[in-house]
PDB file of C-alpha atoms in Angstrom:
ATOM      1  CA  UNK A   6     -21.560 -24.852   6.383  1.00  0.00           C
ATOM      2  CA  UNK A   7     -20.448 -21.407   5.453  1.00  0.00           C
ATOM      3  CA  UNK A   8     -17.142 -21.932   6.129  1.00  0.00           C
ATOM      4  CA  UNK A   9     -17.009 -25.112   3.950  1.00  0.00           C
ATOM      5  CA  UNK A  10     -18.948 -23.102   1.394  1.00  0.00           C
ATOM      6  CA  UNK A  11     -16.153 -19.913   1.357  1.00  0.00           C
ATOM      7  CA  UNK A  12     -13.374 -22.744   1.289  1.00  0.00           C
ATOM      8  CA  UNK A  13     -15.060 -24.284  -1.944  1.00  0.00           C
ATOM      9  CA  UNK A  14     -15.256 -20.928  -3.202  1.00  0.00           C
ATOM     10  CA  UNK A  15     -11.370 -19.773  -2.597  1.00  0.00           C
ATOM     11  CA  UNK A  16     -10.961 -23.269  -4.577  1.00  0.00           C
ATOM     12  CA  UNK A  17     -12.497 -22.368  -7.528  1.00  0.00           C
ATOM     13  CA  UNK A  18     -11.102 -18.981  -7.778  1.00  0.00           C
ATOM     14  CA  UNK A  19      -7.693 -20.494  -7.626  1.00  0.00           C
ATOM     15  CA  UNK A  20      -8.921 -22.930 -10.351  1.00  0.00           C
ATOM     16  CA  UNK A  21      -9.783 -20.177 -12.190  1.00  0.00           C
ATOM     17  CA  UNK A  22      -6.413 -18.381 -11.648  1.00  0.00           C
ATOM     18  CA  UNK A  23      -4.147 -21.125 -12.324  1.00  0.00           C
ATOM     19  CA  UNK A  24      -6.028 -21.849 -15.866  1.00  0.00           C
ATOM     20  CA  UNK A  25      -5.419 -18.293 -16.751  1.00  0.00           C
ATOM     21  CA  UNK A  26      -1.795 -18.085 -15.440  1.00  0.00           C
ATOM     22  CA  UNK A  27      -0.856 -21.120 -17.351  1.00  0.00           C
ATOM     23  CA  UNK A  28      -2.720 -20.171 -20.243  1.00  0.00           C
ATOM     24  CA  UNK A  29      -0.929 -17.222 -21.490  1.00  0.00           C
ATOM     25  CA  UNK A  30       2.207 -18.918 -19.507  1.00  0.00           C
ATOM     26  CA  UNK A  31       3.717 -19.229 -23.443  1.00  0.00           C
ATOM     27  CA  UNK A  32       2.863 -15.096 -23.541  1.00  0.00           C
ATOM     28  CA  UNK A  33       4.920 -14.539 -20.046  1.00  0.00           C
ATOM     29  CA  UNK A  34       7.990 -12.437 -20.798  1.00  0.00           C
ATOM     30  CA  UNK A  35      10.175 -13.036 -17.466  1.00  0.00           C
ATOM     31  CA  UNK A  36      13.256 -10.388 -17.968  1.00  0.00           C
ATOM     32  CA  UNK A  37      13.915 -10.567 -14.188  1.00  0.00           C
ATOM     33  CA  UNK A  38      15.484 -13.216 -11.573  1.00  0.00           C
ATOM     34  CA  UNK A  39      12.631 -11.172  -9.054  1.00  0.00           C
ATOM     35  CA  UNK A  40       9.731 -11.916 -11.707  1.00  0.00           C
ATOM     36  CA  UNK A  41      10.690 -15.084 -12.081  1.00  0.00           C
ATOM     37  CA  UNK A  42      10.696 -16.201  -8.631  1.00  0.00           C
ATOM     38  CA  UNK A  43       7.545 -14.636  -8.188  1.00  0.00           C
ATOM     39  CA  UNK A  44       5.657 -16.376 -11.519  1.00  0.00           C
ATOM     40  CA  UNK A  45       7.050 -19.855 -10.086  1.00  0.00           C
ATOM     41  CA  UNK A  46       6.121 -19.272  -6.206  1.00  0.00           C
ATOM     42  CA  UNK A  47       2.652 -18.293  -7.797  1.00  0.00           C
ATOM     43  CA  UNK A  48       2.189 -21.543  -9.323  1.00  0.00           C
ATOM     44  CA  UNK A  49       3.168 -23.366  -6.784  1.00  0.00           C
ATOM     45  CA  UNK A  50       0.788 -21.087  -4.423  1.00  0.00           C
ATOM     46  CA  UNK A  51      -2.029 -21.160  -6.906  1.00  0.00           C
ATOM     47  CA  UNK A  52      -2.201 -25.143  -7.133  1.00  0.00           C
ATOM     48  CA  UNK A  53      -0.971 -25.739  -3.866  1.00  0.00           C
ATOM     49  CA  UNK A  54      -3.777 -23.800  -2.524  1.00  0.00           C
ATOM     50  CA  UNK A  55      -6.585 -25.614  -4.339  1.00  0.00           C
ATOM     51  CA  UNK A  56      -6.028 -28.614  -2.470  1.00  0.00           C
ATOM     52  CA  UNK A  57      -5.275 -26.807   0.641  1.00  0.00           C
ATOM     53  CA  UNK A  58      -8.754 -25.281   0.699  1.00  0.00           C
ATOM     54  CA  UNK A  59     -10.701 -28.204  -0.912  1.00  0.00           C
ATOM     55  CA  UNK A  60      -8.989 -30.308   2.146  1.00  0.00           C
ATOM     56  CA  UNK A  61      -9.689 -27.589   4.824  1.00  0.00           C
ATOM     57  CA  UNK A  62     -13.853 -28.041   3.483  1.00  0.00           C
ATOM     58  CA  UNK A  63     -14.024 -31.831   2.973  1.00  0.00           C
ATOM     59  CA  UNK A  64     -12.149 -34.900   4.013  1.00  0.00           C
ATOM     60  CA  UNK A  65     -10.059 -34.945   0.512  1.00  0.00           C
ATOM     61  CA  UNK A  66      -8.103 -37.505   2.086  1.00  0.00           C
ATOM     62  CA  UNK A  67      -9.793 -40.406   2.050  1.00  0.00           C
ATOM     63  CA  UNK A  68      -9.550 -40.031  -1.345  1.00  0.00           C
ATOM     64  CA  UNK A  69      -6.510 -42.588  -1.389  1.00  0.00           C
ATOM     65  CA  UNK A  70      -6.475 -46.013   0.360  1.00  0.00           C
ATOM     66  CA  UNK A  71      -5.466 -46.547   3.811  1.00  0.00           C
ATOM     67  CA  UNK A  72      -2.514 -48.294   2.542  1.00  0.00           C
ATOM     68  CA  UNK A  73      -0.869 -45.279   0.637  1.00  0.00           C
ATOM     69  CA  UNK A  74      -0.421 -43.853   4.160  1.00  0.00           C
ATOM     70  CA  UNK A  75       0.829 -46.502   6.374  1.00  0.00           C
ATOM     71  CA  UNK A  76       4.997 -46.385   6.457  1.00  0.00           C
ATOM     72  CA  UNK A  77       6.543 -49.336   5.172  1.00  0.00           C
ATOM     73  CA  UNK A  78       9.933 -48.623   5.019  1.00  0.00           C
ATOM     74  CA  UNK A  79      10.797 -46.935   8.202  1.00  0.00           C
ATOM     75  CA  UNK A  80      14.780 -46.839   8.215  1.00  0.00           C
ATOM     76  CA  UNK A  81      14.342 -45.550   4.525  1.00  0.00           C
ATOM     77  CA  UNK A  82      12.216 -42.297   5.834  1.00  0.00           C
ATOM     78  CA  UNK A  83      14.810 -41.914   8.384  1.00  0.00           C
ATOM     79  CA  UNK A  84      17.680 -41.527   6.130  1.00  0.00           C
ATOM     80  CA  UNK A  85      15.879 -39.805   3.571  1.00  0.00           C
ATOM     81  CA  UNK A  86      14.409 -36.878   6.265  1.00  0.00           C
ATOM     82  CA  UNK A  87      18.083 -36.845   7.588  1.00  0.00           C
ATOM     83  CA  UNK A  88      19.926 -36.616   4.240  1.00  0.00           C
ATOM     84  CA  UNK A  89      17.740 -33.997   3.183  1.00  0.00           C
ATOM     85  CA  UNK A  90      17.447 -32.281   6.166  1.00  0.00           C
ATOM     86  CA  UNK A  91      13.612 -31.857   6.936  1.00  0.00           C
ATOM     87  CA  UNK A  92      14.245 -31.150  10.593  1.00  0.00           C
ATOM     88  CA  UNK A  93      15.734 -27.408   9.405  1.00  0.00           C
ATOM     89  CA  UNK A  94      12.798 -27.740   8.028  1.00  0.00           C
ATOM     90  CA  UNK A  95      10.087 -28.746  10.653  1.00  0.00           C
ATOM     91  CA  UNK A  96      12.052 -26.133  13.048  1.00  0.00           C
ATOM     92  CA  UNK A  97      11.735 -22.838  10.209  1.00  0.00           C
ATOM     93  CA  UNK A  98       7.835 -23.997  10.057  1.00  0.00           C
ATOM     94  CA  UNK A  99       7.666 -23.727  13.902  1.00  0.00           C
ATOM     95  CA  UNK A 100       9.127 -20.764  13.889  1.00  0.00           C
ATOM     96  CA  UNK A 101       7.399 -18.921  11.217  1.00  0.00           C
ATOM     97  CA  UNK A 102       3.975 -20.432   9.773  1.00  0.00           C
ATOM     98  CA  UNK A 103       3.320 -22.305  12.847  1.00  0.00           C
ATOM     99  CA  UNK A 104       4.637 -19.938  15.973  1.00  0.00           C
ATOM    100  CA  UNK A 105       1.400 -20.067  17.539  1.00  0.00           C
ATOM    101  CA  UNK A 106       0.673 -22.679  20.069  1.00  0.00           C
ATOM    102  CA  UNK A 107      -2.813 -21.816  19.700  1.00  0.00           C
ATOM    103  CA  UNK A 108      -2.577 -22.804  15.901  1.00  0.00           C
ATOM    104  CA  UNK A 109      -0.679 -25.989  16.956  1.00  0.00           C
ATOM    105  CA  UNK A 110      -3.044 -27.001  19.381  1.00  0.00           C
ATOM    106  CA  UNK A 111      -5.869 -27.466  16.175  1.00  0.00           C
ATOM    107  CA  UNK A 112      -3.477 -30.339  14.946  1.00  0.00           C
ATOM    108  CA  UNK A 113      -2.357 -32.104  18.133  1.00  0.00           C
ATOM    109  CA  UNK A 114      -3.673 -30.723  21.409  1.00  0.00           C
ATOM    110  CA  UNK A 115      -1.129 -32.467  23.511  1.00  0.00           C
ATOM    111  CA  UNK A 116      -2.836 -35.421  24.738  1.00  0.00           C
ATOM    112  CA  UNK A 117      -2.993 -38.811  24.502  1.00  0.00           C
ATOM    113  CA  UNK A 118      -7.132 -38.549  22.738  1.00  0.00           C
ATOM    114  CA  UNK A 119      -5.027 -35.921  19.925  1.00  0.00           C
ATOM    115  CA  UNK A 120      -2.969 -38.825  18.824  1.00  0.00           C
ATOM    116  CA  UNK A 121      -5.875 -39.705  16.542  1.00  0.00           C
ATOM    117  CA  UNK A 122      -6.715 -35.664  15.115  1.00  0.00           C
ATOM    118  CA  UNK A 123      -3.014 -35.987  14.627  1.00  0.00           C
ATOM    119  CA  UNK A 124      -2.975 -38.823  12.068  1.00  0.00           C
ATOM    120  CA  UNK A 125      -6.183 -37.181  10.307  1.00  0.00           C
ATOM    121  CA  UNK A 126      -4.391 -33.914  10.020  1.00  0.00           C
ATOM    122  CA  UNK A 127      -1.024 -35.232   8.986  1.00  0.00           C
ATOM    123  CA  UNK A 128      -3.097 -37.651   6.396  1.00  0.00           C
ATOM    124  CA  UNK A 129      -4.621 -34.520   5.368  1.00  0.00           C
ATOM    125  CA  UNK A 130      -1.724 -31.938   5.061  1.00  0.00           C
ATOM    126  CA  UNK A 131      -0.144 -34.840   2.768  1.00  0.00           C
ATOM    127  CA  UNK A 132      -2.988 -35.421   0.371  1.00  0.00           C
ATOM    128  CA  UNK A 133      -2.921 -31.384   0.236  1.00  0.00           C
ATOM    129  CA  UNK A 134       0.982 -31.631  -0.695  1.00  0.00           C
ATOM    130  CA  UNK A 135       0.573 -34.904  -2.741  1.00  0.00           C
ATOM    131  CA  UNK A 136      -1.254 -33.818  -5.774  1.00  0.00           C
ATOM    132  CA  UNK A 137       0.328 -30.513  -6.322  1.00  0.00           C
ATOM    133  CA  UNK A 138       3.720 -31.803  -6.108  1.00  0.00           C
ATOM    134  CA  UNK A 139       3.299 -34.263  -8.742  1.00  0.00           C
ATOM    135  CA  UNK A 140       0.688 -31.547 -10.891  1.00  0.00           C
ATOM    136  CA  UNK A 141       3.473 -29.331 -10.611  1.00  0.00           C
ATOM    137  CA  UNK A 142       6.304 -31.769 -11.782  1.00  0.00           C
ATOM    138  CA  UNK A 143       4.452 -32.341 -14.691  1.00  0.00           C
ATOM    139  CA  UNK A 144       4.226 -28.203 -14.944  1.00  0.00           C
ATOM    140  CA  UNK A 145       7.907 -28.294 -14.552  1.00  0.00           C
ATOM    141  CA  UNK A 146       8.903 -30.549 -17.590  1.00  0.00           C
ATOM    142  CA  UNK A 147       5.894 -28.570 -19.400  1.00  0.00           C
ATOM    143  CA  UNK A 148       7.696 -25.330 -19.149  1.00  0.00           C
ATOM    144  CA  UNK A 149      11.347 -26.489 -20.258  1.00  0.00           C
ATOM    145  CA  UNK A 150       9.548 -28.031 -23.370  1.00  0.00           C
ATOM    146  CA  UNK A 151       8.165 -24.984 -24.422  1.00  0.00           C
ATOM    147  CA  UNK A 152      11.351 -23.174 -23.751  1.00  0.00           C
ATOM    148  CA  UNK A 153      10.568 -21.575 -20.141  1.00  0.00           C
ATOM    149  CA  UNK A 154      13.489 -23.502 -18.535  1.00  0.00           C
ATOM    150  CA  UNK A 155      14.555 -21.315 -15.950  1.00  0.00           C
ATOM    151  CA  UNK A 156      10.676 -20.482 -14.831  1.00  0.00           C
ATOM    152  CA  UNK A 157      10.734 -24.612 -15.104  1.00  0.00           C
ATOM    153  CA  UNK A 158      13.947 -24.945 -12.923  1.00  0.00           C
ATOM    154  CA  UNK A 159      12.505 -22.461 -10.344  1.00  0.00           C
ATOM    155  CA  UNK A 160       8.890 -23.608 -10.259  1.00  0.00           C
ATOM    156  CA  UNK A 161      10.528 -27.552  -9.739  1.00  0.00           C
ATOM    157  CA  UNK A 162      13.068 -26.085  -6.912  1.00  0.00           C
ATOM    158  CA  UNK A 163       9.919 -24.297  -5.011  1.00  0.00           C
ATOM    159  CA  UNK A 164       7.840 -27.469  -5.637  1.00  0.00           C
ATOM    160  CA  UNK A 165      10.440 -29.819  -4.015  1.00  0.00           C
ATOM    161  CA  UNK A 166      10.759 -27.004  -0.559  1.00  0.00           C
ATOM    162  CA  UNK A 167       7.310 -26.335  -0.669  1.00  0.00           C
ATOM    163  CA  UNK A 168       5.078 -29.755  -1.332  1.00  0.00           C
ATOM    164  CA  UNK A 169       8.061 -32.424  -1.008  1.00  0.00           C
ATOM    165  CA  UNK A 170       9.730 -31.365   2.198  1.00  0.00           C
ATOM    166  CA  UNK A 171       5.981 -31.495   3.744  1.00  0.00           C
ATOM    167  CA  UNK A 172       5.102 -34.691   2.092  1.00  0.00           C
ATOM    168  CA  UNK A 173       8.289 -36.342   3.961  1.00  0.00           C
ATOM    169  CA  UNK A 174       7.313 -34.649   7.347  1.00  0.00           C
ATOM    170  CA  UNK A 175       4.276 -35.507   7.506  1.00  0.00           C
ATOM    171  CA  UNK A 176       5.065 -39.510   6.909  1.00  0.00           C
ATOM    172  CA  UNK A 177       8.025 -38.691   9.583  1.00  0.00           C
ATOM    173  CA  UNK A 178       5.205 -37.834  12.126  1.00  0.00           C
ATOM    174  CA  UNK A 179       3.167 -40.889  11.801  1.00  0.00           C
ATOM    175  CA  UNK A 180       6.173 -42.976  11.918  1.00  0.00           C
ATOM    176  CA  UNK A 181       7.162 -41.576  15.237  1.00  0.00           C
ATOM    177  CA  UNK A 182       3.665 -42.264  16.401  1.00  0.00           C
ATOM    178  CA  UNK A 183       3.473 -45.618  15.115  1.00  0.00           C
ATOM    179  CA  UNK A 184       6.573 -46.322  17.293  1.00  0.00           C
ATOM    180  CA  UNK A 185       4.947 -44.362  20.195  1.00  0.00           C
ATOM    181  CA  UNK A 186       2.249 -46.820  19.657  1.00  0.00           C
ATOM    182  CA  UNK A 187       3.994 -49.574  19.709  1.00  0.00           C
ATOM    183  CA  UNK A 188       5.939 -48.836  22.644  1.00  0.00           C
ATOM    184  CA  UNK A 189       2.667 -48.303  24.760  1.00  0.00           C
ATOM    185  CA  UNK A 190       1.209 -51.573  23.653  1.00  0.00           C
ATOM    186  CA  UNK A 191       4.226 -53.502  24.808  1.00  0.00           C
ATOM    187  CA  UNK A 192       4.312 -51.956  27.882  1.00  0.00           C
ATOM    188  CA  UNK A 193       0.316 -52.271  28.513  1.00  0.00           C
ATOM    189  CA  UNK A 194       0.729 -55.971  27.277  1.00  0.00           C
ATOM    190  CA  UNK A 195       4.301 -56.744  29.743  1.00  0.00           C
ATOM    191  CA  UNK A 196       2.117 -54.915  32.659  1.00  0.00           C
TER     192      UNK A 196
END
């Protein structure tokens, strides 16, 4: 309970930061490529974290139908995560943010009753992505309209790494476990 309290918390204190951020975003003198890196990797950290932490405390989730996550177009996810190269992607993430096999083990722990955490977690990570990335498209367009193109530009390019590439991964991992799946069940039925 206190944990889902502190996560509701950190929510609305990043509510609270992006409003004034992109408030006085028209105020925002960027005379640096360094500050303006930083301004767009805070937007995309400020919104990216209130549905990070709102998912962490409840099941945000279910919020969409069952449908939005099932993968209907398989060989299309394939060439997509190949063209744009979301294994270099996966492996950076396993190097860096997820290193830990400890902090692994909380989304899959390796056996065959995981499978199901697995598919929550993935669900969830992609709900967490899902709505920022689009918020943060529409921030995008927003700030080459009033003239903040490059902060636009930057915040879009971090946006696409930093929601899209997840978005993709995670739909990647529950295609390879449908297949898994699938495999088992014709083998359980042949047997």
């Amino acid at each position: 309970m206190i944990k889902k309290i502190l996560l509701t918390m950190a929510t609305i204190f990043l509510i609270w930061q992006s409003y004034s951020l992109l408030r006085n975003i028209n105020n925002l003198e960027i005379n640096s490529v360094g500050l303006l890196i930083f301004t767009a990797w805070i937007i995309n950290l400020f919104i990216t974290g209130i549905f990070a932490f709102s998912g962490f405390a409840f099941s945000t989730q279910k919020l969409l139908p069952k449908s939005y996550y099932k993968i209907y177009h398989p060989n299309k996810l394939k060439r997509i995560y190949n063209v744009l190269k979301i294994d270099l992607f996966r492996q950076m993430l396993l190097a860096t943010l997820w290193k830990s096999p400890k902090q692994r083990k909380k989304y899959f722990n390796g056996k065959k009753n995981g499978i199901s955490n697995l598919i929550e977690q993935s669900m969830k990570s992609e709900f967490g992505h899902l709505l920022p990335f689009i918020i943060i498209c529409f921030l995008s367009v927003y700030f080459v309209i009033i003239r903040q193109t490059e902060l636009g530009v930057c915040t879009f390019l971090i946006n696409f790494i930093g929601n899209f590439y997840p978005i993709l991964l995670q739909r990647h991992h529950r295609m390879r476990i449908e297949m898994i799946r699938k495999r088992q069940l014709r083998k359980t039925t042949d047997n």
